Coordinates of C-alpha atoms and ligand atoms in Angstrom, one line a residue:
X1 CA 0.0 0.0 0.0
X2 CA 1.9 3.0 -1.3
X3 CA 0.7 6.9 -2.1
X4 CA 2.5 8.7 -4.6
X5 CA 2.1 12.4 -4.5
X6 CA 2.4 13.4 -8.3
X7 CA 1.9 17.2 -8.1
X8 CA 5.5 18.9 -8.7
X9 CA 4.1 22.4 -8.1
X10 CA 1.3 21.7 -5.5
X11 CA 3.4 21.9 -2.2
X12 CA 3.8 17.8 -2.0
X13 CA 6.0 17.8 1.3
X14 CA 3.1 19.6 2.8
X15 CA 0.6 16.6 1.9
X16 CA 3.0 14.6 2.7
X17 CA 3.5 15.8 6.4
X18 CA -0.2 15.3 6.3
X19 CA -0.4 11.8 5.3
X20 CA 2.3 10.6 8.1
X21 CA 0.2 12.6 10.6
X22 CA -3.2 10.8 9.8
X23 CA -0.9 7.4 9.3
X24 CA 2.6 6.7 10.1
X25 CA 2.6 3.7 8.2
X26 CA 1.6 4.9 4.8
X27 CA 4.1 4.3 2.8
X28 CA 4.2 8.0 1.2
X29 CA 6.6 8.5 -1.9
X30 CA 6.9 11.9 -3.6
X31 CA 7.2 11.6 -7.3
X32 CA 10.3 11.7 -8.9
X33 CA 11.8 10.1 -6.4
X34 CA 10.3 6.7 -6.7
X35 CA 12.8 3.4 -7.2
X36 CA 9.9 0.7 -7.7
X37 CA 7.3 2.0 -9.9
X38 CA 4.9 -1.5 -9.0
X39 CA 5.0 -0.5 -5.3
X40 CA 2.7 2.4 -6.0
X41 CA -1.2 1.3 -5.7
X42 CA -2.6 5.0 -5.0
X43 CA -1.7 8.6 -7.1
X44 CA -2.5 12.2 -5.5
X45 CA -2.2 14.1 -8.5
X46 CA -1.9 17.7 -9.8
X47 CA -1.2 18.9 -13.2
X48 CA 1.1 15.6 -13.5
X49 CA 3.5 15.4 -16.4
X50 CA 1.6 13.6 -19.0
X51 CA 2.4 9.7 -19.6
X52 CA 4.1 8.8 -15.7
X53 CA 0.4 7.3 -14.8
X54 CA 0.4 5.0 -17.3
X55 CA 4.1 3.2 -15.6
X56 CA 2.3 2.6 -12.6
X57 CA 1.2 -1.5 -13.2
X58 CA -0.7 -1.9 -9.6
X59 CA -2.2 1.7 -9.7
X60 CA -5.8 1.2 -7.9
X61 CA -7.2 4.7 -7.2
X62 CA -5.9 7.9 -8.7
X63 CA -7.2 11.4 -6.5
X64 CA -7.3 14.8 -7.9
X65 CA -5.9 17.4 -5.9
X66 CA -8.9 19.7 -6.7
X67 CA -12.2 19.8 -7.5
X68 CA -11.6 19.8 -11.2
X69 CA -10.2 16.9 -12.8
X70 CA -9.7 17.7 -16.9
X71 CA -6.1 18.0 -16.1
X72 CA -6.5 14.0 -15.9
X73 CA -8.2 13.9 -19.0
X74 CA -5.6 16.0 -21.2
X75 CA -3.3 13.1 -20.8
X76 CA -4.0 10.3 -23.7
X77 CA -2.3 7.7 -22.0
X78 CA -4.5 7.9 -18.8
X79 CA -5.2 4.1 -17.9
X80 CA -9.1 3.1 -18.4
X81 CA -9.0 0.3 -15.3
X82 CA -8.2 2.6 -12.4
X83 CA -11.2 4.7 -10.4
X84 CA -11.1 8.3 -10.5
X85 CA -11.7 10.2 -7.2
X86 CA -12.1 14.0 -6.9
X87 CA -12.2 16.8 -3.9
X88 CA -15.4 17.5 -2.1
X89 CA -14.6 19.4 0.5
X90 CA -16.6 21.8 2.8
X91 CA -13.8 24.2 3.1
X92 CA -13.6 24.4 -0.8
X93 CA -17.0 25.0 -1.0
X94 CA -17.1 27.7 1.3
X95 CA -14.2 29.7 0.0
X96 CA -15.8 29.4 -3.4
X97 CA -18.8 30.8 -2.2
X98 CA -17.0 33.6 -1.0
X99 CA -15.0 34.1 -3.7
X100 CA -18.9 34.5 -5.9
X101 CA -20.3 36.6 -3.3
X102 CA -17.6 38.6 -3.5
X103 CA -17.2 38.8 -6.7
X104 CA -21.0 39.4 -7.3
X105 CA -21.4 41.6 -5.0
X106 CA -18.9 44.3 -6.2
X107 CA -20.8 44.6 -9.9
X108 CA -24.2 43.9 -8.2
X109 CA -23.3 47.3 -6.1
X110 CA -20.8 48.7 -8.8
X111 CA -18.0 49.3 -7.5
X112 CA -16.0 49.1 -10.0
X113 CA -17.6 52.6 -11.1
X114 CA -17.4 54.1 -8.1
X115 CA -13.9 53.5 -7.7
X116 CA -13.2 55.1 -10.7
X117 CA -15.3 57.8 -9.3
X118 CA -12.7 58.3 -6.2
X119 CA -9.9 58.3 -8.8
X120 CA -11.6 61.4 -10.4
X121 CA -12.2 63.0 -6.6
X122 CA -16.2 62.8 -8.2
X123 CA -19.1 62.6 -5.8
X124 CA -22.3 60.6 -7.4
X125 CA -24.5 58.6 -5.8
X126 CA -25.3 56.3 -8.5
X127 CA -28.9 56.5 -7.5
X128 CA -30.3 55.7 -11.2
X129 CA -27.6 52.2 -10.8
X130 CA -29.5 51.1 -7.2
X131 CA -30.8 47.7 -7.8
X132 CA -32.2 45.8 -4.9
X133 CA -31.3 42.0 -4.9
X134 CA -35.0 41.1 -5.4
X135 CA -34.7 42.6 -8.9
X136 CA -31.2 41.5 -10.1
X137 CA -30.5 38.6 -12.1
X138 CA -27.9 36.2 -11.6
X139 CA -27.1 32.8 -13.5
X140 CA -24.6 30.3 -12.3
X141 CA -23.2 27.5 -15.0
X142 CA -23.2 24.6 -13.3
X143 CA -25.3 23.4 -9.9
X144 CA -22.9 20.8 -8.7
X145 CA -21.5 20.8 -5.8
X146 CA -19.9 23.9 -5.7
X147 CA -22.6 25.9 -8.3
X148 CA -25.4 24.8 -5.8
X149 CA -24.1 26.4 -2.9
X150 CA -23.2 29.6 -4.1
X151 CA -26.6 29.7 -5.9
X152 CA -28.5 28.5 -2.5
X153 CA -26.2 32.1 -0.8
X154 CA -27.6 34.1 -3.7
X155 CA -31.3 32.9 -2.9
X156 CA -30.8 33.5 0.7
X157 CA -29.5 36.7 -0.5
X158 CA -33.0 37.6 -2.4
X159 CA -31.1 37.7 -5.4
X160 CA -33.4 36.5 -8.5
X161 CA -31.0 33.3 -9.4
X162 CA -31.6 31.3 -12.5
X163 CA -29.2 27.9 -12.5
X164 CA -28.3 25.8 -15.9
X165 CA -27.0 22.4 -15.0
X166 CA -27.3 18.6 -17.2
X167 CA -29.5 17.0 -15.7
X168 CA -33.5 18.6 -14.3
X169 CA -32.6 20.0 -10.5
X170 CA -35.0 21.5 -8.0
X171 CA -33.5 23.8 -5.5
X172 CA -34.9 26.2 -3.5
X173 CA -35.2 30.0 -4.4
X174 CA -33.5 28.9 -7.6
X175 CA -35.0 28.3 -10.7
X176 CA -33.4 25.5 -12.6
X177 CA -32.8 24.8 -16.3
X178 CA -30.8 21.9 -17.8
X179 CA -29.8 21.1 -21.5
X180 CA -28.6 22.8 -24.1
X181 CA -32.0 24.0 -25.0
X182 CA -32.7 25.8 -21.5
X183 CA -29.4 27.5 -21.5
X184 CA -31.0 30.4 -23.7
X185 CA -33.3 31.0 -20.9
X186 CA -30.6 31.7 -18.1
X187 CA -28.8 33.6 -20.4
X188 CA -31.1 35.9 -21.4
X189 CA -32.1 36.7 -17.5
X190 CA -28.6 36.4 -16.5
X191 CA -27.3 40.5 -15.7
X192 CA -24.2 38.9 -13.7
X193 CA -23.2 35.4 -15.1
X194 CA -20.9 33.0 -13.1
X195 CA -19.6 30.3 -14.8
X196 CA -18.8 26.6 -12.1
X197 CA -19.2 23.9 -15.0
X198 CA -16.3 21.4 -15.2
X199 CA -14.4 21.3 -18.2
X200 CA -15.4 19.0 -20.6
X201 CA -15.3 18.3 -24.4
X202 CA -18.7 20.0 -24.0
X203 CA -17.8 22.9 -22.3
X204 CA -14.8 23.6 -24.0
X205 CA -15.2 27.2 -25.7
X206 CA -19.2 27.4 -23.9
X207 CA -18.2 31.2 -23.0
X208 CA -17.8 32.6 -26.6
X209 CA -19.4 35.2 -28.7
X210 CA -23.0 33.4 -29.2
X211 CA -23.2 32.8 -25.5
X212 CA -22.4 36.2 -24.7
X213 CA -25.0 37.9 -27.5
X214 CA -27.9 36.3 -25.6
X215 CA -27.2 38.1 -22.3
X216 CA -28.0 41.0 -21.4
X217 CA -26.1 44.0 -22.6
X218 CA -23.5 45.3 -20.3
X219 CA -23.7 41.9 -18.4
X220 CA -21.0 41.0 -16.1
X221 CA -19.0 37.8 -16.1
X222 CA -17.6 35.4 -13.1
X223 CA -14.9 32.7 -14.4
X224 CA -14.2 31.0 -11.4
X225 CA -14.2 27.6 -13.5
X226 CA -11.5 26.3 -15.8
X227 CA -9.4 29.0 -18.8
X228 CA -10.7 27.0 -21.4
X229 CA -14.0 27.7 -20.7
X230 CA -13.5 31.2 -22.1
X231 CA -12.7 32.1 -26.0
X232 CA -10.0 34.7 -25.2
X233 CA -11.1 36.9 -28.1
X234 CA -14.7 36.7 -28.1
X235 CA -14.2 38.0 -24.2
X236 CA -12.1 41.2 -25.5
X237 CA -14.3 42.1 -28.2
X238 CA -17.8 41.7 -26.3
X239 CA -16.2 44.3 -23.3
X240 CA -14.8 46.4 -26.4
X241 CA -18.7 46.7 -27.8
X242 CA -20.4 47.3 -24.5
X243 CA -22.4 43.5 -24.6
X244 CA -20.1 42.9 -21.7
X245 CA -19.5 45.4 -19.2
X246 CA -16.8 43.6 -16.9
X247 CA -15.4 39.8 -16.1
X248 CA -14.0 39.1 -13.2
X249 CA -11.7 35.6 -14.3
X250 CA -9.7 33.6 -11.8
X251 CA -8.6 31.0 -14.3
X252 CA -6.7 30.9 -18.0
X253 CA -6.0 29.1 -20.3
X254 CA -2.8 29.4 -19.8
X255 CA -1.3 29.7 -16.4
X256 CA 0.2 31.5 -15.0
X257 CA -0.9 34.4 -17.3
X258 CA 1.6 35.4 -19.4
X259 CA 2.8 38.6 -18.6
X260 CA 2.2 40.3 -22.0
X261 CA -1.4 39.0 -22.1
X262 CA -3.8 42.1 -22.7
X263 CA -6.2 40.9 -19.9
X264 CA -3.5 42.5 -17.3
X265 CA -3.9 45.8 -18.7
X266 CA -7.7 45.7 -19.3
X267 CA -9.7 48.6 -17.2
X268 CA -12.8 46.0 -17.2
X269 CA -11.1 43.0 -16.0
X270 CA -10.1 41.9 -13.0
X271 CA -8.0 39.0 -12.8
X272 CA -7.2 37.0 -9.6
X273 CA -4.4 34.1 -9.7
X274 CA -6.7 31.2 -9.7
X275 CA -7.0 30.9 -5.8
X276 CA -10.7 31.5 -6.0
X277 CA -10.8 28.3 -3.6
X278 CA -7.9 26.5 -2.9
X279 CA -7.3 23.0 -1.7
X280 CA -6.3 22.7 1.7
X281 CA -4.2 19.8 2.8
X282 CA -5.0 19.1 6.4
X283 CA -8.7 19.0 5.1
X284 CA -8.6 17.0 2.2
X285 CA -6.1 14.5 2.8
X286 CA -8.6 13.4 5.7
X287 CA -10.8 11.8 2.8
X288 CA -7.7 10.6 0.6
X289 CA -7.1 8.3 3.7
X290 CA -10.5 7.3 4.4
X291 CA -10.9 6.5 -0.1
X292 CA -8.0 4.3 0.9
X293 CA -9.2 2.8 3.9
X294 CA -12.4 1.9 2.1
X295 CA -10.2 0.3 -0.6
X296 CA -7.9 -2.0 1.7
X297 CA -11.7 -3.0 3.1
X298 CA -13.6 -3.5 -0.6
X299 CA -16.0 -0.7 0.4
X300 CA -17.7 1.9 -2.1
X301 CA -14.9 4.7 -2.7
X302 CA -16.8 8.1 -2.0
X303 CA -16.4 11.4 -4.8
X304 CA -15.2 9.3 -7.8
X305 CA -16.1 10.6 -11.3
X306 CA -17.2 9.5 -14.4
X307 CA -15.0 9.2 -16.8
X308 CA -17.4 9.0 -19.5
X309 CA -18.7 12.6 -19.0
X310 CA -14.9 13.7 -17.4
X311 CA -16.2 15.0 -14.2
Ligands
NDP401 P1 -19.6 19.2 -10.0 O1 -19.1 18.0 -10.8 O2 -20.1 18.9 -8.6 O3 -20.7 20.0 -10.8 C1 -20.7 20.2 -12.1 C2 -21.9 20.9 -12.6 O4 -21.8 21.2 -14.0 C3 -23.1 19.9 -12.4 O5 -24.3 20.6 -12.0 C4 -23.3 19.4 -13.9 O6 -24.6 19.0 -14.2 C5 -22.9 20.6 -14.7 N1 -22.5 20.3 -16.0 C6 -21.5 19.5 -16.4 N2 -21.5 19.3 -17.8 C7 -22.6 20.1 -18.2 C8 -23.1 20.4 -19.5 N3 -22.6 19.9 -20.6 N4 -24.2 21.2 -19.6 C9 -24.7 21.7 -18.5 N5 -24.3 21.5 -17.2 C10 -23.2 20.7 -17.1 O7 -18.3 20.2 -9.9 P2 -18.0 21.2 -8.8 O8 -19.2 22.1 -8.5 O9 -17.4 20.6 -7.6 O10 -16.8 22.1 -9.5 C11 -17.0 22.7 -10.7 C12 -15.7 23.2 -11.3 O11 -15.2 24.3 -10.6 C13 -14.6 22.2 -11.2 O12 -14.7 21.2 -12.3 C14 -13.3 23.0 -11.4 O13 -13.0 23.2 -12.8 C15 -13.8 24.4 -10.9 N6 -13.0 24.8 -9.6 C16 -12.3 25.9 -9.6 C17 -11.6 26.3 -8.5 C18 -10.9 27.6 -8.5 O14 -10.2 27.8 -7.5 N7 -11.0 28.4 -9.5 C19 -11.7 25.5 -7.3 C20 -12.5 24.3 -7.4 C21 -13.2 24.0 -8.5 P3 -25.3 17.8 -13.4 O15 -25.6 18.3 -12.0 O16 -26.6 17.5 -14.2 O17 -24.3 16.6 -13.4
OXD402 C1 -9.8 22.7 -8.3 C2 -9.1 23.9 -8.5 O1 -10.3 22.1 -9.3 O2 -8.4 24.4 -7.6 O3 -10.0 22.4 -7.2 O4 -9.2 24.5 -9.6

């Protein structure tokens, strides 16, 4: 019974430390320095180097690091026998919800103007922009486990919240669409749009020019999801003609951002260094142990994924 911790940037003595706390006899290996590649039967991975999975004969269970897992899914050579497991985590969900109210809450009360305003030494109410929750609109992408909580916040919040999800949902104060032939509905109602789906081959590219034409116009935008989510271009050229007023993205597609990238220097976007919610160690390698507990004793494995639909 050996864990490898495959996450080269992801602070893997940290987990480590972790994993000897919860179990000093866990056999804990750090990846690359690993002599007996068979010895390993469980992976904690982050943004591994493509193709080391697949040396791993007696792999059982692989765990993402985060909530997402496409990272596992960009690698070709990902083995098709080994269960997939994923974080749910209280503590992730809570800072995400933060991170939405937040995020929401500065365009739903615009601040953004106002601190443009204090540049300028200008006094202005902004009565005309007063919008009571009741009467703003806010869609979420995605009602899974993280989507559904901040959307449950918003309706506690009186905010108006309309959710878009796969499959039908009913959750309170929230109304629910699914499919691709709801999502015109959220859209249209959505003045502040956040976007929680997980990135798939069918949500690759989802926020693009056609998506952003049937909101709104001067909607706001919330990435808090995955980079690829976004079409770059489509994002710059919507804020250029007004359909978009401002985005607030905490993911790219590539990262970190390069430093030359034009959304740095953008007056409407505001850019945060994808730590909307951040794994924490102490917390999630609690139900890393327990998946691997459950394993040594043939019981179901809890958060795994399907790798049919890649999340
Ligand atoms: P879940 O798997 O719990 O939820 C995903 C939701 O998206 C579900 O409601 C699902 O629908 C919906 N969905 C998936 N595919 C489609 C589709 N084709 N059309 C419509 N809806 C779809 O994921 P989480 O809520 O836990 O996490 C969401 C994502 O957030 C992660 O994948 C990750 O990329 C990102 N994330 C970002 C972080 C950050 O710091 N920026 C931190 C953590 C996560 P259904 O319910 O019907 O299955
Ligand atoms: C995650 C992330 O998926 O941090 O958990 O992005």
């Amino acid at each position: 019974m050996t864990l490898l911790i495959l996450a080269p940037n992801a602070r893997p003595q940290i987990w480590a430390k972790e994993f000897k706390r919860l179990d000093p006899n866990l056999d804990v290996r750090i990846w690359p320095n690993v002599d007996h590649l068979e010895d390993i039967t469980y992976a904690l991975v982050w943004n591994a180097p493509k193709g080391v999975l697949s040396t791993l004969p007696n792999l059982r269970i692989i765990f993402s690091m985060g909530a997402g897992v496409d990272h596992f899914f960009l690698d070709s050579s990902l083995p098709d026998n080994v269960t997939i497991c994923r974080v749910v985590d209280s503590l992730l969900t809570a800072a995400m919800r933060e991170y939405v109210i937040l995020h929401t809450l500065r365009y739903h009360r615009n601040l953004p103007e106002l601190e443009q305003q204090q540049k300028n030494h200008t006094w202005n109410e902004l009565a005309d922009k007063q919008i009571h929750a009741k009467d703003q609109t806010i869609g979420l992408l995605g009602l899974g486990v993280l989507g559904k909580s901040c959307a449950t916040l918003l309706a506690e919040m009186k905010f108006r919240v309309y959710g878009w999800s796969r499959s039908p949902k009913n959750i309170d104060g929230v109304s629910c669409f699914h499919g691709e032939e709801e999502l015109k509905t959220v859209l249209q109602n959505s003045k502040i749009l956040v976007c929680l789906l997980p990135l798939t081959k069918e949500t690759k590219g989802i926020l693009n020019a056609c998506l952003f034409s049937e909101l709104p116009k001067g909607a706001c935008l919330i990435n808090a999801a995955r980079g690829q989510h976004l079409v770059e271009e489509d994002l710059l050229n919507a804020l250029d003609s007004g359909q978009l007023s401002y985005a607030t993205l905490d993911v790219f597609n590539e990262e970190p951002l390069p430093v030359q990238h034009p959304f740095w220097e953008h007056p409407k976007i505001t850019i945060t260094p994808h730590n909307a919610s951040i794994t924490d160690p102490k917390s999630v390698s609690k139900q890393i142990h327990e998946n691997i507990r459950r394993d040594v004793l043939n019981m179901p494995i809890l958060n795994t994924v399907n790798s049919k639909l890649e999340y």
